Coordinates of C-alpha atoms in Angstrom, one line a residue:
M16 CA 41.9 -104.3 28.5
K17 CA 42.3 -101.8 31.4
A18 CA 41.1 -101.1 34.2
V19 CA 40.0 -97.5 36.3
V20 CA 38.9 -96.9 39.8
L21 CA 35.3 -94.6 40.3
S22 CA 34.9 -92.6 43.2
L23 CA 32.1 -92.7 44.1
A24 CA 29.5 -91.4 46.7
G25 CA 30.4 -92.3 50.7
G26 CA 34.5 -92.5 50.0
I27 CA 33.2 -96.0 48.4
A28 CA 35.2 -97.0 45.1
S29 CA 34.5 -99.9 42.6
T30 CA 37.0 -101.1 40.0
L31 CA 35.6 -101.9 36.9
T32 CA 37.0 -102.9 33.5
L33 CA 37.0 -101.0 30.5
P34 CA 36.6 -102.1 27.0
S35 CA 39.5 -101.7 24.9
F36 CA 37.4 -99.4 22.2
A37 CA 38.3 -95.9 23.4
M38 CA 35.4 -94.7 25.5
D39 CA 34.3 -92.0 27.6
R40 CA 32.0 -92.3 31.2
V41 CA 29.7 -90.5 32.9
D42 CA 29.9 -88.8 36.3
S43 CA 28.0 -91.4 38.6
G44 CA 27.3 -88.5 40.5
E45 CA 25.9 -89.9 44.1
A46 CA 25.5 -93.6 42.9
V47 CA 27.0 -96.1 44.8
I48 CA 28.9 -98.6 42.8
T49 CA 29.8 -102.2 43.8
E50 CA 31.7 -104.9 42.8
N51 CA 32.3 -108.6 43.4
N52 CA 32.9 -112.0 41.7
Q53 CA 29.7 -112.0 40.3
N54 CA 27.8 -109.0 40.4
I55 CA 28.2 -105.2 40.6
R56 CA 25.1 -103.6 42.9
I57 CA 24.4 -99.4 41.8
Q58 CA 22.6 -97.8 45.1
S59 CA 20.8 -94.6 44.7
E60 CA 18.4 -92.6 46.0
A61 CA 17.4 -91.3 42.2
Q62 CA 18.4 -87.9 42.3
P63 CA 20.1 -86.2 39.5
N64 CA 22.8 -85.0 39.3
H65 CA 22.6 -82.7 36.1
I66 CA 20.0 -80.0 36.0
T67 CA 16.0 -81.5 35.5
G68 CA 13.0 -79.1 33.9
R69 CA 10.6 -78.2 35.9
F70 CA 8.7 -80.7 37.8
P71 CA 5.2 -80.7 38.0
N72 CA 4.6 -79.6 35.0
S73 CA 1.4 -79.5 33.0
G74 CA 2.5 -82.6 31.2
N75 CA 3.5 -84.3 34.9
P76 CA 1.8 -83.2 38.1
H77 CA 4.4 -85.2 40.4
A78 CA 6.9 -83.5 42.3
I79 CA 11.0 -85.4 42.4
E80 CA 11.6 -87.2 45.3
R81 CA 13.7 -89.6 47.5
V82 CA 13.1 -92.8 46.1
Q83 CA 15.9 -95.6 46.8
V84 CA 17.4 -97.5 43.8
D85 CA 18.5 -100.3 44.6
V86 CA 19.3 -102.8 42.3
Q87 CA 22.1 -105.1 40.1
V88 CA 23.0 -107.0 36.8
A89 CA 26.3 -109.4 36.3
A90 CA 29.4 -108.7 36.8
D91 CA 30.5 -111.1 33.4
P92 CA 27.0 -111.0 31.6
V93 CA 26.6 -113.4 28.8
K94 CA 25.0 -112.7 26.0
T95 CA 21.9 -116.0 24.6
H96 CA 20.0 -116.2 22.0
R97 CA 16.7 -115.0 23.7
A98 CA 16.0 -111.6 23.8
T99 CA 13.8 -111.0 26.7
A100 CA 11.4 -108.1 26.8
V101 CA 11.6 -105.6 29.8
R102 CA 10.3 -102.9 31.4
I103 CA 13.7 -101.3 32.2
A104 CA 15.6 -101.0 30.6
G105 CA 18.6 -101.0 32.3
V106 CA 20.7 -97.7 35.3
A107 CA 22.6 -94.9 34.5
L108 CA 26.0 -94.8 36.6
N109 CA 24.1 -91.9 38.9
G110 CA 21.4 -94.6 39.8
I111 CA 18.8 -93.2 37.6
L112 CA 16.6 -95.7 36.3
F113 CA 15.5 -96.5 32.4
E114 CA 12.3 -97.3 31.7
P115 CA 11.2 -96.5 27.6
G116 CA 8.2 -97.7 27.6
T117 CA 5.0 -95.9 29.6
A118 CA 1.9 -97.0 30.9
E119 CA 0.0 -94.7 29.0
C120 CA -2.5 -97.0 27.3
F121 CA -5.3 -96.2 24.6
G122 CA -8.1 -96.6 25.7
Q123 CA -7.4 -96.2 29.2
S124 CA -8.0 -92.1 31.0
R125 CA -4.5 -90.7 31.4
G126 CA -2.4 -92.4 33.9
S127 CA -4.1 -95.5 35.4
A128 CA -2.6 -98.3 35.1
A129 CA -2.4 -99.8 31.8
Q130 CA -5.3 -102.8 31.1
S131 CA -5.2 -105.1 27.7
S132 CA -7.0 -107.8 26.1
P133 CA -5.3 -110.9 24.5
S134 CA -4.1 -110.5 21.0
K135 CA -4.3 -113.1 18.2
H136 CA -1.1 -111.0 17.5
Q137 CA 0.0 -111.4 21.0
H138 CA 3.0 -114.2 22.1
G139 CA 3.8 -115.3 25.1
K140 CA 5.6 -113.2 27.5
G141 CA 9.1 -112.6 26.9
K142 CA 9.3 -114.3 23.7
P143 CA 10.4 -112.6 19.9
H144 CA 8.4 -111.6 17.1
R145 CA 9.0 -113.2 14.4
H146 CA 10.4 -109.1 13.3
G147 CA 12.0 -109.1 16.5
L148 CA 10.7 -108.6 19.7
R149 CA 6.9 -107.5 20.1
P150 CA 6.8 -103.9 21.6
T151 CA 4.5 -103.9 24.4
G152 CA 4.6 -101.5 27.7
P153 CA 3.5 -102.3 31.5
G154 CA 1.0 -104.8 31.9
G155 CA 0.8 -105.9 28.4
C156 CA -1.0 -102.8 27.3
E157 CA -2.1 -103.9 23.3
W158 CA -1.9 -100.3 22.5
S159 CA 1.3 -98.5 24.7
E160 CA 1.8 -94.2 23.7
E161 CA 5.4 -93.6 23.5
A162 CA 7.3 -90.0 25.1
Q163 CA 8.7 -89.1 22.0
V164 CA 6.7 -89.2 18.6
D165 CA 8.4 -88.3 15.5
G166 CA 11.3 -86.1 17.4
K167 CA 9.0 -84.7 20.0
T168 CA 8.4 -85.4 23.8
R169 CA 4.6 -85.8 25.2
L170 CA 3.9 -86.7 28.9
G171 CA 6.2 -83.1 31.0
L172 CA 9.0 -84.6 29.5
D173 CA 12.5 -81.9 30.1
Q174 CA 15.3 -82.3 28.3
N175 CA 16.7 -85.5 29.8
Q176 CA 13.5 -87.0 28.4
A177 CA 13.0 -88.2 31.5
H178 CA 9.7 -87.2 33.9
V179 CA 8.8 -88.0 37.1
Q180 CA 6.4 -91.3 38.5
P181 CA 3.4 -90.9 41.0
G182 CA 5.3 -91.6 43.8
G183 CA 8.7 -89.5 42.6
L184 CA 11.3 -91.3 41.0
Y185 CA 12.5 -89.4 38.2
H186 CA 13.2 -91.8 35.5
Y187 CA 15.3 -91.7 32.0
H188 CA 13.3 -92.1 29.0
G189 CA 15.5 -91.9 26.8
I190 CA 19.2 -90.2 25.6
P191 CA 19.7 -88.8 29.3
D192 CA 22.0 -85.1 27.8
G193 CA 22.3 -83.1 31.1
L194 CA 24.4 -87.0 32.8
I195 CA 25.7 -87.3 28.9
D196 CA 27.5 -83.6 30.1
T197 CA 28.9 -84.8 32.8
A198 CA 31.3 -86.9 30.7
A199 CA 34.8 -85.4 31.4
N200 CA 36.1 -86.3 27.4
T201 CA 34.5 -85.0 24.1
G202 CA 35.2 -88.8 22.4
D203 CA 32.9 -90.5 20.5
L204 CA 31.4 -93.2 22.2
V205 CA 30.2 -92.5 26.5
W206 CA 29.9 -94.7 28.8
V207 CA 26.2 -94.2 30.2
G208 CA 25.0 -97.4 33.1
Y209 CA 23.8 -100.7 32.2
A210 CA 21.7 -102.8 30.6
A211 CA 19.0 -104.6 34.1
D212 CA 21.7 -107.7 31.7
G213 CA 24.7 -106.5 32.8
H214 CA 25.9 -105.5 29.7
R215 CA 27.4 -101.5 29.2
L216 CA 24.8 -99.2 27.6
L217 CA 26.5 -96.4 25.7
Y218 CA 25.6 -93.0 23.4
S219 CA 27.1 -92.4 20.6
R220 CA 27.9 -89.0 19.9
S221 CA 28.3 -88.7 16.7
G222 CA 24.5 -91.2 15.6
Q223 CA 27.4 -93.7 14.4
F224 CA 24.9 -96.4 15.2
N225 CA 21.2 -96.6 13.9
S226 CA 18.0 -97.9 15.0
S227 CA 16.8 -101.4 12.8
Y228 CA 13.4 -100.7 14.1
R229 CA 10.4 -98.8 11.3
L230 CA 7.1 -97.5 11.4
K231 CA 4.3 -100.0 9.9
S232 CA 3.0 -99.5 6.2
G233 CA -0.4 -98.6 6.2
Q234 CA -3.7 -98.3 8.9
R235 CA -3.5 -99.7 12.2
S236 CA -6.0 -103.1 12.1
D237 CA -7.8 -102.3 15.5
G238 CA -7.2 -100.2 18.0
P239 CA -6.9 -96.7 18.0
G240 CA -6.9 -96.8 13.9
G241 CA -5.3 -94.7 11.7
A242 CA -2.5 -94.6 10.0
H243 CA 1.3 -96.0 11.9
T244 CA 2.3 -92.7 13.2
G245 CA 4.4 -93.5 15.7
L246 CA 2.2 -92.3 18.9
Y247 CA 1.7 -96.2 19.5
T248 CA 4.8 -98.1 20.3
Q249 CA 3.0 -101.2 18.4
D250 CA 3.4 -98.6 15.2
W251 CA 7.0 -99.9 14.7
I252 CA 9.1 -102.9 14.3
Y253 CA 12.1 -104.6 13.6
Q254 CA 12.9 -105.4 10.3
A255 CA 16.9 -107.0 10.5
G256 CA 19.6 -105.3 9.0
A257 CA 18.0 -102.0 7.8
G258 CA 20.0 -101.2 10.8
D259 CA 23.3 -101.6 12.3
L260 CA 21.8 -102.5 15.7
D261 CA 19.7 -105.6 16.8
A262 CA 16.0 -106.1 17.9
C263 CA 17.3 -105.2 21.6
N264 CA 20.2 -101.9 20.1
G265 CA 23.0 -104.1 20.5
T266 CA 26.3 -104.7 18.8
T267 CA 29.5 -106.1 19.1
I268 CA 32.3 -103.6 19.7
D269 CA 35.6 -105.0 20.0
G270 CA 34.2 -108.2 20.9
E271 CA 31.9 -106.8 23.6
Y272 CA 28.1 -107.4 22.7
V273 CA 27.0 -103.6 24.1
Y274 CA 23.5 -101.8 24.0
L275 CA 23.5 -98.3 21.8
M276 CA 20.7 -95.5 22.9
T277 CA 19.5 -94.1 19.7
K278 CA 17.9 -90.6 19.2
D279 CA 15.0 -92.6 17.0
F280 CA 13.2 -95.3 18.2
P281 CA 13.6 -97.7 20.3
Y282 CA 15.8 -95.0 21.9
L283 CA 16.7 -97.6 24.6
P284 CA 16.7 -101.7 24.6
R285 CA 13.0 -102.8 24.8
C286 CA 14.5 -106.5 25.5
V287 CA 17.9 -107.8 26.5
Y288 CA 20.0 -111.0 25.1
G289 CA 20.8 -111.6 28.8
R290 CA 19.5 -112.9 32.4
V291 CA 17.9 -109.7 34.2
D292 CA 18.8 -110.1 38.0
A293 CA 15.0 -110.5 40.3
S294 CA 16.2 -107.0 41.6
F295 CA 15.1 -105.6 38.9
N296 CA 11.2 -106.6 39.3
K297 CA 10.8 -104.6 42.1
R298 CA 10.7 -101.4 41.0
G299 CA 7.2 -100.1 40.6

């Protein structure tokens, strides 16, 4: 294990420990990262340090604004045996939040608040489904739309799989290519940020880690009907052992539990196996 010092905005620096396996890291941009014995705090104005798409655009009518992001994660996270669903998957080292799900819900007009009626298939909040964690959208939407389907982006996503919320918050829904390009070296593993429970969030340039989620077979039993195409989060099901990663897109590398971004669903963790700090619940 070796320590490195991150040069951060405002002359502030923080000493963080890198795991023993070879790994690059992305640029922290204008984000301020500080650490004590208990927590790592990430503060920013949610301004990406890379080229973005044009906003507003035909699929996303909002402009990027300066929005205060102030979250913290455990400095020494502990993996538990219980998966907890998260809306905000974590935060990049540049202070941009990761939000894999969307607020678009079947039966609701575009951009309206997601609503959901209870389902006989639905489990209590944060409890694992028998086939992995049941994916639900913000507000527990029964059929929530995905921002990426079959390799194609939707809802105005730019080249970083990101778009803008009504309040101006730029956020990632998948692999942020522009941010990854800020990594100084060209090794395979890139340290992109922290998951909401404090475990590291990584990207493999070679795609050596595969998700264990697969499209369900057959037809949807209710809601929008039709075949399971991947348009809705609930079209997917976790199959243990089908890929390299667990139900939260995590695995252990050289003794350290980490989460991986993937090009296929779920793209980012939809759940975590550690404690989520309350600061993540303050985001809209």
